[in-house]
PDB file of C-alpha atoms in Angstrom:
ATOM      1  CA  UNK A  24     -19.430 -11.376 -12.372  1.00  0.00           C
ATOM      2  CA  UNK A  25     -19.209 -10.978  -8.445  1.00  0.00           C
ATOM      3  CA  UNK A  26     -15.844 -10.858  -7.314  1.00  0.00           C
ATOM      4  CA  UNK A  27     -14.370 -13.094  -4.298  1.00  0.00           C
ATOM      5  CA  UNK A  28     -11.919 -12.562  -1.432  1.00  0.00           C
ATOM      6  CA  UNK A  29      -8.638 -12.360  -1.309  1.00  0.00           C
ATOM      7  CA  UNK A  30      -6.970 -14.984   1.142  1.00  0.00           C
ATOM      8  CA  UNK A  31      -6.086 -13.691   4.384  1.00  0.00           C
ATOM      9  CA  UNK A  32      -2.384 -14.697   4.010  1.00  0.00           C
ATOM     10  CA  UNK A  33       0.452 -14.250   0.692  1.00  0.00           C
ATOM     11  CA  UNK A  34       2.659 -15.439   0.545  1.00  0.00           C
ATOM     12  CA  UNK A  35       5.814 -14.548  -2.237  1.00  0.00           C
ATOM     13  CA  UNK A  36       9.221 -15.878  -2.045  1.00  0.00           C
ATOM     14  CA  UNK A  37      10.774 -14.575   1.159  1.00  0.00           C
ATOM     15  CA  UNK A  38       7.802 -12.570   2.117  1.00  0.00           C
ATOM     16  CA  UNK A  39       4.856 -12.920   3.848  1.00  0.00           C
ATOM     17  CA  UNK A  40       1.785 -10.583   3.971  1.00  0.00           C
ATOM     18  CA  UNK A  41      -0.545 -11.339   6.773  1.00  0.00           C
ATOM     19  CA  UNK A  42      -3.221  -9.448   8.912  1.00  0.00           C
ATOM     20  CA  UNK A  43      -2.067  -7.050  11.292  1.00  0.00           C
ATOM     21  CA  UNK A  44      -1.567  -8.347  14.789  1.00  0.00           C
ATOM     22  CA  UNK A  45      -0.871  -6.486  18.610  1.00  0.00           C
ATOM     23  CA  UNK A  46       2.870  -7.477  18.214  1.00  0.00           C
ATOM     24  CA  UNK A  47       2.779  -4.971  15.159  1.00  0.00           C
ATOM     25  CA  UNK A  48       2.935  -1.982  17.379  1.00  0.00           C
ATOM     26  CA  UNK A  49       6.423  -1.090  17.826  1.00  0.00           C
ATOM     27  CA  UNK A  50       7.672  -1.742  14.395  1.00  0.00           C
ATOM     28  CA  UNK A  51       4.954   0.451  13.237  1.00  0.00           C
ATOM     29  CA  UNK A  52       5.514   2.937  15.629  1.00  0.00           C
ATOM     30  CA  UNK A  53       9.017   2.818  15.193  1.00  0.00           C
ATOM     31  CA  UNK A  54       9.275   2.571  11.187  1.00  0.00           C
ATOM     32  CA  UNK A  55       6.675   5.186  10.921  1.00  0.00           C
ATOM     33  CA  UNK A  56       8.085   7.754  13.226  1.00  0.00           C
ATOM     34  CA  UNK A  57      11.534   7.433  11.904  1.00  0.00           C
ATOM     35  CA  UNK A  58      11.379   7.947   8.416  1.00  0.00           C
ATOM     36  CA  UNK A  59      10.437  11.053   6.868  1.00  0.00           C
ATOM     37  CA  UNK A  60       9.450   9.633   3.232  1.00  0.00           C
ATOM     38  CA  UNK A  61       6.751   7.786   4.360  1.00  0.00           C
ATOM     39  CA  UNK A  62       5.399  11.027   5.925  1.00  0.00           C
ATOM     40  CA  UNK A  63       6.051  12.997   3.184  1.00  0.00           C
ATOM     41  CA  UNK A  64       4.458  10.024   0.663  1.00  0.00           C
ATOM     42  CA  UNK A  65       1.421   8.485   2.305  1.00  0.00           C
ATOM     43  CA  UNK A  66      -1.710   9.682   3.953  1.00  0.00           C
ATOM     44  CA  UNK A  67      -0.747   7.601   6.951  1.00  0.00           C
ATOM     45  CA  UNK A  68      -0.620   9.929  10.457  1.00  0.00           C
ATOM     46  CA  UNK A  69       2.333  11.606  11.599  1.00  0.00           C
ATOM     47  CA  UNK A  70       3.519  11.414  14.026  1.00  0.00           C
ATOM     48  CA  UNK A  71       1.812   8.223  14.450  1.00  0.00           C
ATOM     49  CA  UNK A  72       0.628   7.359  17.726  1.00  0.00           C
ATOM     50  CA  UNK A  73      -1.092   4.436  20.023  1.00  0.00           C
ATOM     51  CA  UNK A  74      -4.480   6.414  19.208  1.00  0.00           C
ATOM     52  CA  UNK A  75      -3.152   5.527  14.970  1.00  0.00           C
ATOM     53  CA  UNK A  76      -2.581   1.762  15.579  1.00  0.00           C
ATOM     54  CA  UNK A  77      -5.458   1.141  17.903  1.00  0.00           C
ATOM     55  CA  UNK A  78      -7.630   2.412  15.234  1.00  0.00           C
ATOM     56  CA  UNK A  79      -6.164   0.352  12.231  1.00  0.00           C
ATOM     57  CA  UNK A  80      -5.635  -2.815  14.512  1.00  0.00           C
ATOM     58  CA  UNK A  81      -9.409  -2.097  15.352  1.00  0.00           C
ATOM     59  CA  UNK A  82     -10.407  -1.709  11.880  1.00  0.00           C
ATOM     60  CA  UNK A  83      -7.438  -2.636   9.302  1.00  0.00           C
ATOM     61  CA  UNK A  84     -10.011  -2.097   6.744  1.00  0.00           C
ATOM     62  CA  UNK A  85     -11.060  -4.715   3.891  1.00  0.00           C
ATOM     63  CA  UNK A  86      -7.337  -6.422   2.529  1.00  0.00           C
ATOM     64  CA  UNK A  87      -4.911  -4.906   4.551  1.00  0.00           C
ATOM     65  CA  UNK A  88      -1.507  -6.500   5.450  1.00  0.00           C
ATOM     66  CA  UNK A  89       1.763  -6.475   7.323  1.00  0.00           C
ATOM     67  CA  UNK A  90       4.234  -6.841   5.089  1.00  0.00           C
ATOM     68  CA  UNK A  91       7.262  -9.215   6.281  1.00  0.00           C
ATOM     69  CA  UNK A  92      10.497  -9.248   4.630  1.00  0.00           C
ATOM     70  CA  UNK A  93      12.967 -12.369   6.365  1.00  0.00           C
ATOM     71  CA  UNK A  94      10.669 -12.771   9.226  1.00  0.00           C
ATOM     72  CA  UNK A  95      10.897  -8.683  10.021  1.00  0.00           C
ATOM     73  CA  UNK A  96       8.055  -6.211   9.762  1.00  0.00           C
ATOM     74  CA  UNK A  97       9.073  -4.817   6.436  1.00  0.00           C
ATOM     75  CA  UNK A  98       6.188  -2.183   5.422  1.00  0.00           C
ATOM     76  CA  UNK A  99       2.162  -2.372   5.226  1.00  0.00           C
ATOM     77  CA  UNK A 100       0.319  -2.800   1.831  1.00  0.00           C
ATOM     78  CA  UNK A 101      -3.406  -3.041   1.090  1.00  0.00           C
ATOM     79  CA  UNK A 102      -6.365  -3.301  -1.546  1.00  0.00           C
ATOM     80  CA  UNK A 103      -9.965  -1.672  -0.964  1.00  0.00           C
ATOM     81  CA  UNK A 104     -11.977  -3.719  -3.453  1.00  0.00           C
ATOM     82  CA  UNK A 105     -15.385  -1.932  -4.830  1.00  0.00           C
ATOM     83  CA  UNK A 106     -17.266  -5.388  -5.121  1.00  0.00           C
ATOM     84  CA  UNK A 107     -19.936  -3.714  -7.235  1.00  0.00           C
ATOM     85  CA  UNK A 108     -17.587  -1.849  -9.515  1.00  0.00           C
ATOM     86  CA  UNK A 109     -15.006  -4.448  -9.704  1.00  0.00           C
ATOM     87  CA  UNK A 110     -12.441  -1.770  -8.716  1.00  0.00           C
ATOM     88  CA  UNK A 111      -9.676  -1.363  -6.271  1.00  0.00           C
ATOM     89  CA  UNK A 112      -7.289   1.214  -5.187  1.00  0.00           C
ATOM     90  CA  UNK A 113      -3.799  -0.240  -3.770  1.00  0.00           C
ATOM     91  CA  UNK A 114      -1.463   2.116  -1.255  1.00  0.00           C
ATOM     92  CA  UNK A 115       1.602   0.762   0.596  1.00  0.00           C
ATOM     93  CA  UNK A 116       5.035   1.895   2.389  1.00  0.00           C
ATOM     94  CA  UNK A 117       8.358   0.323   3.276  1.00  0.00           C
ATOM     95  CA  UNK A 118      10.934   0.395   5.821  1.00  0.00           C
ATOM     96  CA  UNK A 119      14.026   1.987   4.458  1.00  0.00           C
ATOM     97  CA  UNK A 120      16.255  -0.778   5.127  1.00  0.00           C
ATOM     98  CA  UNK A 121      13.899  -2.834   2.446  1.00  0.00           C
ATOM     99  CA  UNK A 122      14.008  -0.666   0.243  1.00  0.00           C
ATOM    100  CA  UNK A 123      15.773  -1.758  -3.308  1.00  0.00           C
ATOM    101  CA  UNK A 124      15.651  -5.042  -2.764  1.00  0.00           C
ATOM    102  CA  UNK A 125      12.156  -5.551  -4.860  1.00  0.00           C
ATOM    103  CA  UNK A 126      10.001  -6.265  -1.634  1.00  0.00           C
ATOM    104  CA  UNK A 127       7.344  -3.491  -2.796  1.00  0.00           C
ATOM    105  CA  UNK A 128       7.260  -4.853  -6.622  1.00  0.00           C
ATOM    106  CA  UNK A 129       6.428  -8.277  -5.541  1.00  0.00           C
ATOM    107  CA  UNK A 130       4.150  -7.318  -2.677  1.00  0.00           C
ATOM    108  CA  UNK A 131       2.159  -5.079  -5.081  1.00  0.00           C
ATOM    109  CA  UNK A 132       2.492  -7.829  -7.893  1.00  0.00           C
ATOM    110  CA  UNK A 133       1.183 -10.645  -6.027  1.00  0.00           C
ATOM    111  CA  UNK A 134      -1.735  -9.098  -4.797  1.00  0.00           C
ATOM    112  CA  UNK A 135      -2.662  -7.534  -8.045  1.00  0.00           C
ATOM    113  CA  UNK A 136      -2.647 -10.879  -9.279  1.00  0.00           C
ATOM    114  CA  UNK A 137      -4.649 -12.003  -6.481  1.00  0.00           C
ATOM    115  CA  UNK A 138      -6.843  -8.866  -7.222  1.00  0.00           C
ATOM    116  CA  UNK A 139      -7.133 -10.110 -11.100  1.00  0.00           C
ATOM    117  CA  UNK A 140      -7.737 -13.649 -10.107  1.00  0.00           C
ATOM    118  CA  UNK A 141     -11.115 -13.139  -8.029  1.00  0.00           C
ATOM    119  CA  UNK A 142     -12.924 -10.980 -10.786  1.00  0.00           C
ATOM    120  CA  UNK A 143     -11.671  -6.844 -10.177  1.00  0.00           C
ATOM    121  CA  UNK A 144     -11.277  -4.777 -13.372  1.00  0.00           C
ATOM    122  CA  UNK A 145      -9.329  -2.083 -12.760  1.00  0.00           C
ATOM    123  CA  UNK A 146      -6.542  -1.305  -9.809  1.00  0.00           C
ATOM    124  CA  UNK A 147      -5.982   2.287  -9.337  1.00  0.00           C
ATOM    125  CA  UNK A 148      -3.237   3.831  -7.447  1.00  0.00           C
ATOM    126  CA  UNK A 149      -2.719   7.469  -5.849  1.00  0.00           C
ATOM    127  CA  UNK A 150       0.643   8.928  -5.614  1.00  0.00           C
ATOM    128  CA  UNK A 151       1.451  11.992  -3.767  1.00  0.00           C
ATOM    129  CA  UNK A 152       2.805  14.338  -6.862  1.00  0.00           C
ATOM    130  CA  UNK A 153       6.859  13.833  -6.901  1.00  0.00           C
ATOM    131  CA  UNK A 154       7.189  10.735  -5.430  1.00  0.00           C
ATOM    132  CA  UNK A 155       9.221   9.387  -8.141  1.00  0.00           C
ATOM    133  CA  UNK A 156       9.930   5.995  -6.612  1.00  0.00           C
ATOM    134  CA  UNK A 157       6.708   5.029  -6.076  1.00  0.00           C
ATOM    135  CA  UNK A 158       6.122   5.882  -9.929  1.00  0.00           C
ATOM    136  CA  UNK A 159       8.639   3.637 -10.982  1.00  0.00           C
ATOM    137  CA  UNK A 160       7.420   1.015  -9.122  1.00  0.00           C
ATOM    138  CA  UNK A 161       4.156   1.160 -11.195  1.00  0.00           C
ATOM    139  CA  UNK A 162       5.404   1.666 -13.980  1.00  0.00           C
ATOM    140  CA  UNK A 163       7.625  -1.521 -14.069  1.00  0.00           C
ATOM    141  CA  UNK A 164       4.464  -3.247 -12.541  1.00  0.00           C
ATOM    142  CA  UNK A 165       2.302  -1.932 -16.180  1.00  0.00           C
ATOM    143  CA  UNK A 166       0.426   0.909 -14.885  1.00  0.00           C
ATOM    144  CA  UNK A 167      -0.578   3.492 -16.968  1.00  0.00           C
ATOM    145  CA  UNK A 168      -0.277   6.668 -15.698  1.00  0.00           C
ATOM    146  CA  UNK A 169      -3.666   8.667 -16.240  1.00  0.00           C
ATOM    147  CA  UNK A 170      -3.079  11.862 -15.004  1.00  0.00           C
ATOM    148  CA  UNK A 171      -2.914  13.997 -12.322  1.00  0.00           C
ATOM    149  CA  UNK A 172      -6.073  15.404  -9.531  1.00  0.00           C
ATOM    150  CA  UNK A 173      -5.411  18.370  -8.051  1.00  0.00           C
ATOM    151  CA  UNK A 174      -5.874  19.567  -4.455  1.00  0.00           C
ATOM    152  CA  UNK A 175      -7.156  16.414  -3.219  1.00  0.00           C
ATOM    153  CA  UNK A 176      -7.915  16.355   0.428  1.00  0.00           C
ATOM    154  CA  UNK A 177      -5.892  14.814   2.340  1.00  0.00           C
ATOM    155  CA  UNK A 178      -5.615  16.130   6.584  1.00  0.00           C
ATOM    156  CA  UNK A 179      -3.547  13.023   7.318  1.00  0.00           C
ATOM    157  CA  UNK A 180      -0.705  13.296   4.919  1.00  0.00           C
ATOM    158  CA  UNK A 181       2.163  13.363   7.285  1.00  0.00           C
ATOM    159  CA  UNK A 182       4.417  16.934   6.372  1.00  0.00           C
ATOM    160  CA  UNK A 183       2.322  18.152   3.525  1.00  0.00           C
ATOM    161  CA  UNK A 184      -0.976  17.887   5.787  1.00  0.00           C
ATOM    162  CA  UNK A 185      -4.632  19.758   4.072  1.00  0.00           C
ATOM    163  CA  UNK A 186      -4.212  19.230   0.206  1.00  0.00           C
ATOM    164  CA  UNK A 187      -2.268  17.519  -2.362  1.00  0.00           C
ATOM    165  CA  UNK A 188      -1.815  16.757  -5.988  1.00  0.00           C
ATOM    166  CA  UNK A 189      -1.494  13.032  -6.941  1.00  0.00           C
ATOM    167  CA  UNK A 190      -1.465  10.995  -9.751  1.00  0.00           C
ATOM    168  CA  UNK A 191      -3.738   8.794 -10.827  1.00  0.00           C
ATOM    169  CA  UNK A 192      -2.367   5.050 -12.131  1.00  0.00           C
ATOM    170  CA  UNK A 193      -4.552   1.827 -13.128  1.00  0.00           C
ATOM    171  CA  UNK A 194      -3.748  -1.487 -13.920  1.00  0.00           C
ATOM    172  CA  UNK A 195      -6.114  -3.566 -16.514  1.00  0.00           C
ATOM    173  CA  UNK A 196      -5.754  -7.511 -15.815  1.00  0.00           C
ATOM    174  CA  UNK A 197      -3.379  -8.509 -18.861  1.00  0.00           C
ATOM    175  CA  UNK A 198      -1.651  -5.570 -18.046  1.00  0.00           C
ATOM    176  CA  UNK A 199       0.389  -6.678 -15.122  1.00  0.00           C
ATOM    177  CA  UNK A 200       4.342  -7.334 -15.502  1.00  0.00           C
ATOM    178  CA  UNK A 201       5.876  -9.596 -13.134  1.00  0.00           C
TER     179      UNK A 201
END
């Protein structure tokens, strides 16, 4: 079974995830400067520059949205879809001041769903080893936690920078708890 494409807008009660446009820049430069989590969670540059956004506005890669949360820029999510294995490996962030407020579990719901609905198999995610929040999130989406790689390269990752340990989560379609 091939799988399709995911639409280029979702839509999810009060949010809206949607391509990634010029008017983008400040909140991402802002929210992604400010905030030492999402340095010390993601892979995503830090300090993170004009040179950072230019590149991802240039190529967002395959799925990747702008998270809005009450017409704000609320955080960034995306899927990289493996069309021949059926696969795809989810990431995201969040502002702080969305944080707790469920905009991260719906976000990563609804395009799972999405994910499940045009034919991929399996959705892995890779957290940085000790982010507990980003665990729980999984978990109350139905991930199963797999395991953990060790020292996986990683010269991006914001404070921890060379290597890192992450887990290893996947979602099965059935599995998914909304």
């Amino acid at each position: 079974m091939a799988v399709g494409t995911l639409p280029p807008t979702i839509h999810v009660d009060e949010l809206l995830m949607r391509p990634v446009e010029e008017s983008d820049r400040e909140p991402y430069r802002t929210i992604l400067n400010t905030d030492d989590s999402i340095a010390r969670w993601t892979t995503i540059p830090y300090p993170y520059g004009d040179a950072d956004f230019d590149a991802f506005l240039n190529d967002p890669g395959e799925n990747s949205y702008v998270i809005e949360w009450d017409g704000q820029v609320a955080g960034g999510i995306g899927i990289r879809i493996d069309h021949d294995a059926q696969t795809a490996l989810i990431g995201y962030w969040l502002a702080p001041e969305a944080r707790g407020h469920g905009v991260i579990s719906r976000a990563a719901a609804s395009l799972c769903e999405h994910a499940f609905d045009i034919g991929v198999q399996r959705i892995v995610a890779e957290v940085i080893l000790g982010n507990l929040t980003s665990g729980a999130v999984l978990d109350r989406l139905g991930f199963t936690l797999e395991g953990v790689a060790r020292s996986v390269h990683a010269p991006s990752c914001g404070l921890e920078g060379g290597r890192i340990d992450e887990q290893i989560w996947s979602l099965l379609p059935g599995e998914l708890v909304k």
